PDB file of C-alpha atoms in Angstrom:
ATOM      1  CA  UNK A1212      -5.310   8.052   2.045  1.00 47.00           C
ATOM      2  CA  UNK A1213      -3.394   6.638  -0.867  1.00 53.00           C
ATOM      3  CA  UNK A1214      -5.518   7.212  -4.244  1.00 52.00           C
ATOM      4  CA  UNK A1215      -4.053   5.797  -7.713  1.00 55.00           C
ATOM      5  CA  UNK A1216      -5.905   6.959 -10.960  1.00 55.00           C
ATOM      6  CA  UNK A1217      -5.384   5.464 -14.024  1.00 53.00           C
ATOM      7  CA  UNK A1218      -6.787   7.924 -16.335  1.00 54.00           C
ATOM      8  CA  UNK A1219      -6.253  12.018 -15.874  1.00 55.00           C
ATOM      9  CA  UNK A1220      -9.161  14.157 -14.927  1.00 56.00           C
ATOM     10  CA  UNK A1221      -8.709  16.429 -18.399  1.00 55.00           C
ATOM     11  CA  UNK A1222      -9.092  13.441 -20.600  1.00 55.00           C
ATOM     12  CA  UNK A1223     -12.014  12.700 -21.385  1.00 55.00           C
ATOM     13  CA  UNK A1224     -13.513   8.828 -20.516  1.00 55.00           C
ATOM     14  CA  UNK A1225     -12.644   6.356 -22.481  1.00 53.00           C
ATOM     15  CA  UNK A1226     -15.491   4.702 -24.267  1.00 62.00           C
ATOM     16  CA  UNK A1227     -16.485   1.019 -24.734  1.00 79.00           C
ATOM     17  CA  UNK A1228     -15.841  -2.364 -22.864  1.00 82.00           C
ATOM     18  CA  UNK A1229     -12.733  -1.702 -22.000  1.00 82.00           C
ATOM     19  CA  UNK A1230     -12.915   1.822 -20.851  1.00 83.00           C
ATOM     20  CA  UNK A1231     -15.911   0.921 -18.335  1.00 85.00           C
ATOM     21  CA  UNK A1232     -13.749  -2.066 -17.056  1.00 88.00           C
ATOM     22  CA  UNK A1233     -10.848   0.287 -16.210  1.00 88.00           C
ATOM     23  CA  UNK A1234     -13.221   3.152 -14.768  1.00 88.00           C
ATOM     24  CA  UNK A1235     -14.718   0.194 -12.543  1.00 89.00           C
ATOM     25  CA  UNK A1236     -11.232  -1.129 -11.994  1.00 89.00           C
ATOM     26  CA  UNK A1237     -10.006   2.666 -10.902  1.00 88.00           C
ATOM     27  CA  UNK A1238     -13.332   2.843  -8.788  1.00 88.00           C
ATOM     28  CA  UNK A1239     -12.361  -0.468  -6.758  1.00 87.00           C
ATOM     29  CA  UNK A1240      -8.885   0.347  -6.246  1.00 82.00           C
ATOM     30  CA  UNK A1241     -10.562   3.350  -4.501  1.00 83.00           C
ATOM     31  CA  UNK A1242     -12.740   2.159  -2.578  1.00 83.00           C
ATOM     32  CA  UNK A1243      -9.813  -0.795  -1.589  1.00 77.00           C
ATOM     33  CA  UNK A1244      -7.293   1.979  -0.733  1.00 76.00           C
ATOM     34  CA  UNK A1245      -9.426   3.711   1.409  1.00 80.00           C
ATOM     35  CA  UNK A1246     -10.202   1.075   3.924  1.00 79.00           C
ATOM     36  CA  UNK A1247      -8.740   1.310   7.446  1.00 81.00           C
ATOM     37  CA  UNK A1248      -8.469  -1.045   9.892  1.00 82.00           C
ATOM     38  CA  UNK A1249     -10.908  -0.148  12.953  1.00 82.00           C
ATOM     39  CA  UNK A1250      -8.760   0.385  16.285  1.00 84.00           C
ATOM     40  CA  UNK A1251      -8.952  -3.111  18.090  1.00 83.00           C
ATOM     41  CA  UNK A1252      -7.927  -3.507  21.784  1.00 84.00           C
ATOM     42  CA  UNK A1253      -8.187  -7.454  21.680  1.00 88.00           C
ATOM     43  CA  UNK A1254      -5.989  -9.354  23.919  1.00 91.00           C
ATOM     44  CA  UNK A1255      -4.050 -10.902  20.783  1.00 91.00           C
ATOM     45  CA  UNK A1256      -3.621  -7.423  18.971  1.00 90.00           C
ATOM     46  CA  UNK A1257      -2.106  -6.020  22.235  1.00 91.00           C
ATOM     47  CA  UNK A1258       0.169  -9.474  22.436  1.00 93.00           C
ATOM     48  CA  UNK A1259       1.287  -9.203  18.591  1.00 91.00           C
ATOM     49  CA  UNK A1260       2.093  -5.577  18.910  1.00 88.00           C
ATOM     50  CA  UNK A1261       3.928  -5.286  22.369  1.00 91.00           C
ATOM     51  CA  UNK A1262       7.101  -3.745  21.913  1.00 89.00           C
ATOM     52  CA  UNK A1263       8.900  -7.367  23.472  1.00 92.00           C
ATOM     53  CA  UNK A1264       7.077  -9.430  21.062  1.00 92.00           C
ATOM     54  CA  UNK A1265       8.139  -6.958  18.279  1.00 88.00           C
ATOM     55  CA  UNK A1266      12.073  -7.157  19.357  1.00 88.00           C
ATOM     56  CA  UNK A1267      11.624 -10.720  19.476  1.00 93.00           C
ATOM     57  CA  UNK A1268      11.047 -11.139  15.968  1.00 89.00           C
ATOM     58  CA  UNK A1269      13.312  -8.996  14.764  1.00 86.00           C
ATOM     59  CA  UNK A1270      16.240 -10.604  16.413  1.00 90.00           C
ATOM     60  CA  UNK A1271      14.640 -13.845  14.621  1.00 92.00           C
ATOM     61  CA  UNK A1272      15.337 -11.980  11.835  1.00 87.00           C
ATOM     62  CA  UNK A1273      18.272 -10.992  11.584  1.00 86.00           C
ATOM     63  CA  UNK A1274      19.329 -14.514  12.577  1.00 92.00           C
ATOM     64  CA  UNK A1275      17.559 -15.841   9.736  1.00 88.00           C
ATOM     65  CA  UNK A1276      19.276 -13.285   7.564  1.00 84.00           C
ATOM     66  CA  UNK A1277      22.906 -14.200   8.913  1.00 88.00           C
ATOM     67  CA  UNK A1278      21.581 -18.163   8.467  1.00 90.00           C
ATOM     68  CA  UNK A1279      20.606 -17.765   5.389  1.00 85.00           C
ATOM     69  CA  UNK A1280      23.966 -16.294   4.154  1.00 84.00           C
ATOM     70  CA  UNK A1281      25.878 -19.316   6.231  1.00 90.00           C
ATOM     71  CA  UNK A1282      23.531 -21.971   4.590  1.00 86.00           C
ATOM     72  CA  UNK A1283      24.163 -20.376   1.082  1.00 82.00           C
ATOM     73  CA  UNK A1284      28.205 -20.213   1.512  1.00 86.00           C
ATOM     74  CA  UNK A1285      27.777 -23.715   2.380  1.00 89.00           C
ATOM     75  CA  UNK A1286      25.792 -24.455  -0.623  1.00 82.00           C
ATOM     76  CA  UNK A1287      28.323 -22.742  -3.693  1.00 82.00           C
ATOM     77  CA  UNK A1288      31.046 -24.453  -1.546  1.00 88.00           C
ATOM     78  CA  UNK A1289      29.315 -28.337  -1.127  1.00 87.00           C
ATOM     79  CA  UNK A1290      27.312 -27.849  -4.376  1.00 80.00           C
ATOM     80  CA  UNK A1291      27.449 -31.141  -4.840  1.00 78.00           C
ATOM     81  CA  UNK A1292      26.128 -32.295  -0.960  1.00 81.00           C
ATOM     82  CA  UNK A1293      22.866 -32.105   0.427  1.00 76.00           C
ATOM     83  CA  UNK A1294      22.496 -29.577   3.758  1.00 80.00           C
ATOM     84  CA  UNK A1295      23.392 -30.483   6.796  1.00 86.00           C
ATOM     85  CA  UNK A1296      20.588 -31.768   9.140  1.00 86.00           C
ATOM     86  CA  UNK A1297      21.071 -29.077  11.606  1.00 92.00           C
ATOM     87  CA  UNK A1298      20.349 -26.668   8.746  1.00 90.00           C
ATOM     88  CA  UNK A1299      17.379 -28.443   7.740  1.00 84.00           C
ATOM     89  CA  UNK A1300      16.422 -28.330  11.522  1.00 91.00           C
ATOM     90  CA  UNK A1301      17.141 -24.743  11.871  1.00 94.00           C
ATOM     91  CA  UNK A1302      14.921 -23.955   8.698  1.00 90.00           C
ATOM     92  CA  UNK A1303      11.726 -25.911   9.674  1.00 91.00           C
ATOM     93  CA  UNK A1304      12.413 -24.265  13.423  1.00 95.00           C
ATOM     94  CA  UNK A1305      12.267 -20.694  11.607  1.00 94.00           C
ATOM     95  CA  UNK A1306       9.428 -21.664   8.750  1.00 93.00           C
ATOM     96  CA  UNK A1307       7.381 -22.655  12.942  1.00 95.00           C
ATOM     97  CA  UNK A1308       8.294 -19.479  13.829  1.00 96.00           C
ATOM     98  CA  UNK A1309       7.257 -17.392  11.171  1.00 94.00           C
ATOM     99  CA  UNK A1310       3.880 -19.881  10.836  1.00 94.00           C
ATOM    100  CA  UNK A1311       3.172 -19.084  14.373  1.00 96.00           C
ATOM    101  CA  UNK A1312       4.250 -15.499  13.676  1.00 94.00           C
ATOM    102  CA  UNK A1313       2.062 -15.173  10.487  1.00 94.00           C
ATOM    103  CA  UNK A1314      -1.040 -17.104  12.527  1.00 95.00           C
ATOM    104  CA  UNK A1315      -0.955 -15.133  15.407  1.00 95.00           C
ATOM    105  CA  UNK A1316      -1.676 -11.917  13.603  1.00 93.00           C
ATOM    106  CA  UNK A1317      -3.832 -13.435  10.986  1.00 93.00           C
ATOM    107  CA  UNK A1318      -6.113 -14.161  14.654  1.00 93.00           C
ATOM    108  CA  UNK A1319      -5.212 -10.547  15.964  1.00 92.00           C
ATOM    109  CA  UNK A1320      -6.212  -8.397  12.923  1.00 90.00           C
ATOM    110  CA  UNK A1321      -9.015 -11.133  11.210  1.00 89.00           C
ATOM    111  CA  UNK A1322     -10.145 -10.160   7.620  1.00 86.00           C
ATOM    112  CA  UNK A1323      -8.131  -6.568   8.296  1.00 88.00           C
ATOM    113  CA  UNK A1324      -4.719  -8.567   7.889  1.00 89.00           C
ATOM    114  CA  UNK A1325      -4.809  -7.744   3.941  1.00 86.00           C
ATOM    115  CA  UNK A1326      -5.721  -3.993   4.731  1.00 83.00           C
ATOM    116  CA  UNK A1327      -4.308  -2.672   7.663  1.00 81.00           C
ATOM    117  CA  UNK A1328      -0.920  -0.067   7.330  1.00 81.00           C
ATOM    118  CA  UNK A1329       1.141  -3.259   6.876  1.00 82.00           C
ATOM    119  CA  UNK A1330      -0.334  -5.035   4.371  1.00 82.00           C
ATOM    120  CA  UNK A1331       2.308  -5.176   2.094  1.00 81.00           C
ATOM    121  CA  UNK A1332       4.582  -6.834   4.360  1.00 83.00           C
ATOM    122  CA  UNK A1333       1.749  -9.097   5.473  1.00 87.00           C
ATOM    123  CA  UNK A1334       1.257 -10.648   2.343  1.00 87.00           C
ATOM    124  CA  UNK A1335       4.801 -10.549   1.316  1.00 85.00           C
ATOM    125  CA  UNK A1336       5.056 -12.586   4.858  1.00 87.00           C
ATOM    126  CA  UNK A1337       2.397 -15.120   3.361  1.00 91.00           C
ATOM    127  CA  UNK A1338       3.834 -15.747   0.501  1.00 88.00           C
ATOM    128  CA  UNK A1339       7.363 -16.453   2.151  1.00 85.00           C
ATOM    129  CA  UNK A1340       6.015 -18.951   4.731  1.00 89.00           C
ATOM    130  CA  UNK A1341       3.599 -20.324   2.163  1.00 90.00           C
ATOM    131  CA  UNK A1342       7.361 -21.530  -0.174  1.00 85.00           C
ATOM    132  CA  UNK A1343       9.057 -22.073   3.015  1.00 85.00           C
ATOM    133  CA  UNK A1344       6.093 -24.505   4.066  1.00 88.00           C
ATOM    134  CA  UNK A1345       6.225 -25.904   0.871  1.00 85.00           C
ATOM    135  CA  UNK A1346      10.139 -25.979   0.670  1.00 81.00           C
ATOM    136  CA  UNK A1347      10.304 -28.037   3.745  1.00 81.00           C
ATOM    137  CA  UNK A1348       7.380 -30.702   2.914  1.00 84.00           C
ATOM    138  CA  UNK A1349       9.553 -31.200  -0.305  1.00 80.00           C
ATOM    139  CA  UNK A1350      12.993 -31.654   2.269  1.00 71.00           C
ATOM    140  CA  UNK A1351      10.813 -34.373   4.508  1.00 76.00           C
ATOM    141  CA  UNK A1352       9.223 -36.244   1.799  1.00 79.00           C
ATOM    142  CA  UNK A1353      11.969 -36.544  -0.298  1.00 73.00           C
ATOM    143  CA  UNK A1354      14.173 -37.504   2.991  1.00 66.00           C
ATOM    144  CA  UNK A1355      11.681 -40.359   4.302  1.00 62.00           C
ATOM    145  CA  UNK A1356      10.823 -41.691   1.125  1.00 60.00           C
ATOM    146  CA  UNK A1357      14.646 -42.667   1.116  1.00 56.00           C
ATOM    147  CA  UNK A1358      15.332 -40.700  -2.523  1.00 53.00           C
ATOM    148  CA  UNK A1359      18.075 -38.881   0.005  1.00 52.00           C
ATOM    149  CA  UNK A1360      17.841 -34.666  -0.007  1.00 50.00           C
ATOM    150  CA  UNK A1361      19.400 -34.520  -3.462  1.00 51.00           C
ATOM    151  CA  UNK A1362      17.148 -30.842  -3.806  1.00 54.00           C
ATOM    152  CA  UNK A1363      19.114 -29.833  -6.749  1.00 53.00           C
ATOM    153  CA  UNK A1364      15.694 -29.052  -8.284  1.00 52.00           C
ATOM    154  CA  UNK A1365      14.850 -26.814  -5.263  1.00 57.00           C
ATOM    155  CA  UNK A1366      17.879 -24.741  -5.601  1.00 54.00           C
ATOM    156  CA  UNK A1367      16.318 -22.848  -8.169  1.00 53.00           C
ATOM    157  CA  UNK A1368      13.854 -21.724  -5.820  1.00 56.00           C
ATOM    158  CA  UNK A1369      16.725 -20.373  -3.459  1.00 57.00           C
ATOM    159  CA  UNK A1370      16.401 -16.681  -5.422  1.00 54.00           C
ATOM    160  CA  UNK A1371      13.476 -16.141  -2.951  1.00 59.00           C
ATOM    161  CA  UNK A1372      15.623 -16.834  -0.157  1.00 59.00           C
ATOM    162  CA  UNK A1373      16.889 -12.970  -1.132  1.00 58.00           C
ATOM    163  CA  UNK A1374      12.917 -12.185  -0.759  1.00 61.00           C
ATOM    164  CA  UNK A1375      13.616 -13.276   2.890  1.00 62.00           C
ATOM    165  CA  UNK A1376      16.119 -11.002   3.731  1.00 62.00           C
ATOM    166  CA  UNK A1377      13.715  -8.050   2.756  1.00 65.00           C
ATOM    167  CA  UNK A1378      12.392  -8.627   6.015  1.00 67.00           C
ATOM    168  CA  UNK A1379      15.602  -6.857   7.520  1.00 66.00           C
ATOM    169  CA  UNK A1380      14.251  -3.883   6.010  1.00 68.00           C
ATOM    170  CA  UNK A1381      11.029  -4.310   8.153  1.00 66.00           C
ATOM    171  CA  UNK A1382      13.528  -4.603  10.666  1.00 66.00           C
ATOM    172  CA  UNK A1383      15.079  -1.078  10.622  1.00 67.00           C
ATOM    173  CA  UNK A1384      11.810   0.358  10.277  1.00 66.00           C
ATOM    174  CA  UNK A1385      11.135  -1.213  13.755  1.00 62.00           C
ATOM    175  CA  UNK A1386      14.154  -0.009  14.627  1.00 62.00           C
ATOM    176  CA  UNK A1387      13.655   3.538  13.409  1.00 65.00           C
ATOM    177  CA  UNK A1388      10.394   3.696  15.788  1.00 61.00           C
ATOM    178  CA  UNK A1389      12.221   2.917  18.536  1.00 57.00           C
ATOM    179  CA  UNK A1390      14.746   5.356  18.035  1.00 60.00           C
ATOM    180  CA  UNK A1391      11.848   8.147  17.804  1.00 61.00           C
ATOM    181  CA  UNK A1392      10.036   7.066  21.011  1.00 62.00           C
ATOM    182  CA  UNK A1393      13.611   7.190  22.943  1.00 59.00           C
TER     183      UNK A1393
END
């Protein structure tokens, strides 16, 4: 188990407000780092984590990765157009994938999704379907409310687009299991 201490065992405690907060702070980071996940043989944990289900995603994405480098060539070279409405298609098909993706093992692991082994990449998976979500509402409103898909406000946000393609690395690590069991 993973323990992080802010303060070294030959110093002595700190004294005062502050000191107690960070003694109580080091004491629930603890506690929080020590939780496991109990094994679970659910129908939905065996469905999230079958090695077909796994090999689908990642295939999702690495498309997503190569899309996202397409739909950002396209964007320095038509800087001045809106996307296409195949890309906007293909983004709110992949922001229902990854919502289904996200839900599905939000069901399978319950209140353990925020501590199991992969909680790190679960919540960096909430946060990116949480702006993708939000990225697309702003695409549809904006596009029925006639104002066009002038997003030139939203292309700021595109930096976290590169957040996306960390999920390649959770990729190879899928990959690197498989290489160990063969």
């Amino acid at each position: 188990s993973r323990r992080i201490k802010f303060q070294d065992k030959d110093e002595p405690p700190s004294r005062g407000r502050l000191g107690r907060l960070r003694e109580r702070f080091d004491d629930a980071l603890d506690w929080w780092m020590c939780l496991e996940e109990p094994p679970c043989d659910s129908c939905m944990h065996r469905f999230v984590h079958q090695p077909q289900v796994e090999s689908i995603c990642a295939a999702v994405i690495a498309f997503n990765t190569a899309f996202a480098i397409y739909t950002t060539n396209y964007e320095i070279d038509n800087i001045s157009k809106d996307p296409t409405y195949f890309m906007v298609a293909v983004e709110l098909g992949l922001v229902f994938f990854y919502g289904t993706e996200l839900g599905l093992k939000l069901v399978a692991h319950g209140r353990w999704f925020f501590l199991n082994e992969d909680m790190s990449w679960n919540i960096l998976d909430l946060l990116l379907v949480v702006q993708s979500i939000y990225e697309q509402a702003i695409v549809l409103l904006l596009s029925t409310n006639g104002a066009g898909l002038n997003l030139s406000f939203m292309r700021s946000m595109r930096i976290l687009k590169v957040a996306k393609v960390l999920r390649v690395v959770k990729v190879l690590k899928f990959f690197t299991a498989l290489r160990l069991i063969m």
